[in-house]
């Protein structure tokens, strides 16, 4: 289904003049074809719609118009839901525009054990799928006022990790007013029917896209484009050759590689050729200085990036700290940085268009399959190629797939350029996802009969035959493991089951924690950290062959017994060692080992460390809460302290100091080593605190310490 290229004048929209004024202040005089078609299909009347169109086609504005028109007519609250925190922040900043009309805008993500009661005062709430799923489990009264839901990036249903949560949220959201947004999907009619929505599908893009496949040919490389035209470039490396060609035409380039190491290596190679490209050296110097000012990030990665950025190039992957990624993204948006070499996570995370997108690898590594390699999905390619073309700068965007062998051209063309994306299918078809889904429904909806609970499962995208199989297994397992019980024909969460649902942890995670704690007396920090890292919710880290041997040797030398027995299965043993490496990283973290030392010792990035800390903070908190629920006080005391230490990366003696906002592990240690060891010491030695931290910060810290002391006494 393709819409006609009709552009609607915003003056003709049945909206208050204040709304029209905000649009015009953004430079929006007309709605583009997808936006026009959405309005014609009833967007402003609150009709349920599924809109599928390419990246950059203006789906966010469609959501804004849908939300604002609904709130003007019906009041209440509207929720805009995204799969990624980076997108949540981006959309929040966009929606802030509407505060000019009196609508209060808020953003929430993370912190799953809360009902966010403060949100009762807000009209437009931007959040993530996981956070909304968690909020429903806590049943805050304000959430009953939310009658309009925008589900962004709905194609994440196909993501093995996030898909089950996206689908779970959609099942509940489709019972209210709904607008779903997605990149182009092949079975949009099926999904629209599932959502009870009218489909609006278009392939329109603000900047036309040309796609091609690049292959080695004699002394250089030939690009065969979709329209059968050819182009030749020369050089020793195809990615570098086409990058330099695009830069010579005043383009910006996004290169996607399948690993961090390859991305970094490619960025360095490209940088060595940038002497021939005109650059704004003053602007790049400003970015380098900005990197010097931030606290986040390891010294090595900062120095590496500074050297590259001075040449107009950067790499980007999840191993970098958020502050570093933000600086790189902003430098690229402002056209100061000319080339970013990234792993595919960037394609979905932020709005970052470029003249040229080069997909350097159609394979990615997957430890779960033989040979470790699998082809990327068509959807992933579309996400990457969708970044090609900068509105207002480029007449055309170009997406190039690099192949190493001319024989593969036809196959690659058919799969990625000439084919539709994969159909959206349920990812609830495994025990871990399905059992979590049922637990979440019972937590959100309250007591249900088996039939009522099964009806929620039948509303999923899973075939009915699979639901029947998984449902019976789930009820039996959840009952046998004391998550639910039956009473007067209703399925009821036990106190333990409700606490697990509220903590937003997987029931298999909770079961492992319970068994580990109940079967052992209180233990050492490393044993608790290893137990939690071994659960399905634990973080994953790369473990090299050399590290495997070291870790296996280390197990016998530990000062205390681990809470998980050594498994016999090879896959399980790999996870066991993964968990041990995570535990060792976190042990160094809470012993205040310098961050640079941790990054170098374990070969991880600052972004990895931050991710491990956040996940283990959540898991140590959850284990503490479960130990209280299970009346395991000996474990609870240790886990409470461990959680506080993991959060800030400190030894126990600094716990009182880090209560103060603005004092982290480094400042707390500085104060402690100089005799300032608690809140009272700060209040009694204000001049000394000022001399250590500076007059302005010292005064602020002293005031906060006094406030906390008054609260305690």
Coordinates of N, CA and C in Angstrom, one line a residue, residues 439 477 481 483 496-497 499-501 503 505-517 535-537 619 622 626 630:
X439 N 3.4 -13.7 34.9 CA 3.6 -13.2 36.2 C 3.3 -11.7 36.2
X477 N 4.7 -24.8 36.7 CA 6.0 -24.4 37.2 C 5.8 -23.3 38.2
X481 N 6.8 -23.7 42.2 CA 7.9 -22.8 42.7 C 7.4 -21.7 43.6
X483 N 5.3 -19.2 43.2 CA 5.0 -17.8 42.7 C 3.5 -17.5 42.7
X496 N 5.7 -13.8 47.8 CA 7.0 -13.9 47.1 C 6.8 -13.6 45.6
X497 N 5.8 -14.2 45.0 CA 5.5 -13.9 43.6 C 5.3 -12.4 43.3
X499 N 6.4 -9.9 45.1 CA 7.6 -9.1 45.3 C 8.5 -9.3 44.0
X500 N 8.6 -10.5 43.5 CA 9.4 -10.8 42.3 C 8.9 -9.9 41.1
X501 N 7.5 -9.9 40.9 CA 7.0 -9.1 39.9 C 7.3 -7.6 40.0
X503 N 9.8 -6.3 41.6 CA 11.2 -6.0 41.4 C 11.6 -6.1 40.0
X505 N 12.2 -8.7 38.1 CA 13.2 -9.7 37.7 C 12.5 -10.9 37.2
X506 N 13.2 -11.7 36.4 CA 12.7 -12.9 35.8 C 12.4 -13.9 36.9
X507 N 11.3 -14.7 36.8 CA 11.1 -15.7 37.9 C 12.2 -16.7 38.0
X508 N 12.9 -17.1 36.9 CA 14.0 -18.0 36.9 C 15.2 -17.4 37.7
X509 N 15.4 -16.1 37.6 CA 16.4 -15.4 38.4 C 16.0 -15.4 39.8
X510 N 14.8 -15.2 40.1 CA 14.3 -15.2 41.5 C 14.5 -16.6 42.1
X511 N 14.2 -17.6 41.4 CA 14.3 -19.0 41.9 C 15.8 -19.4 42.2
X512 N 16.7 -18.9 41.3 CA 18.1 -19.2 41.5 C 18.6 -18.4 42.8
X513 N 18.2 -17.2 42.9 CA 18.6 -16.4 44.1 C 18.0 -17.1 45.4
X514 N 16.7 -17.5 45.4 CA 16.2 -18.1 46.5 C 16.9 -19.4 46.9
X515 N 17.2 -20.3 46.0 CA 17.9 -21.5 46.2 C 19.3 -21.2 46.8
X516 N 20.0 -20.3 46.1 CA 21.3 -20.0 46.6 C 21.4 -19.5 48.0
X517 N 20.4 -18.6 48.4 CA 20.4 -18.1 49.7 C 19.9 -19.1 50.8
X535 N 22.5 -15.5 37.2 CA 21.1 -15.5 36.8 C 20.8 -15.1 35.4
X536 N 19.6 -15.4 34.9 CA 19.3 -15.0 33.5 C 19.3 -13.4 33.3
X537 N 19.1 -12.7 34.4 CA 19.2 -11.2 34.3 C 20.6 -10.7 34.5
X619 N 20.3 -6.0 40.8 CA 20.2 -7.4 41.3 C 20.5 -7.5 42.7
X622 N 17.5 -6.3 44.5 CA 16.5 -7.3 44.4 C 16.7 -8.5 45.4
X626 N 14.4 -9.8 48.4 CA 13.9 -11.1 48.4 C 14.3 -11.8 49.7
X630 N 11.9 -13.5 52.4 CA 12.1 -14.9 52.8 C 12.5 -15.1 54.3

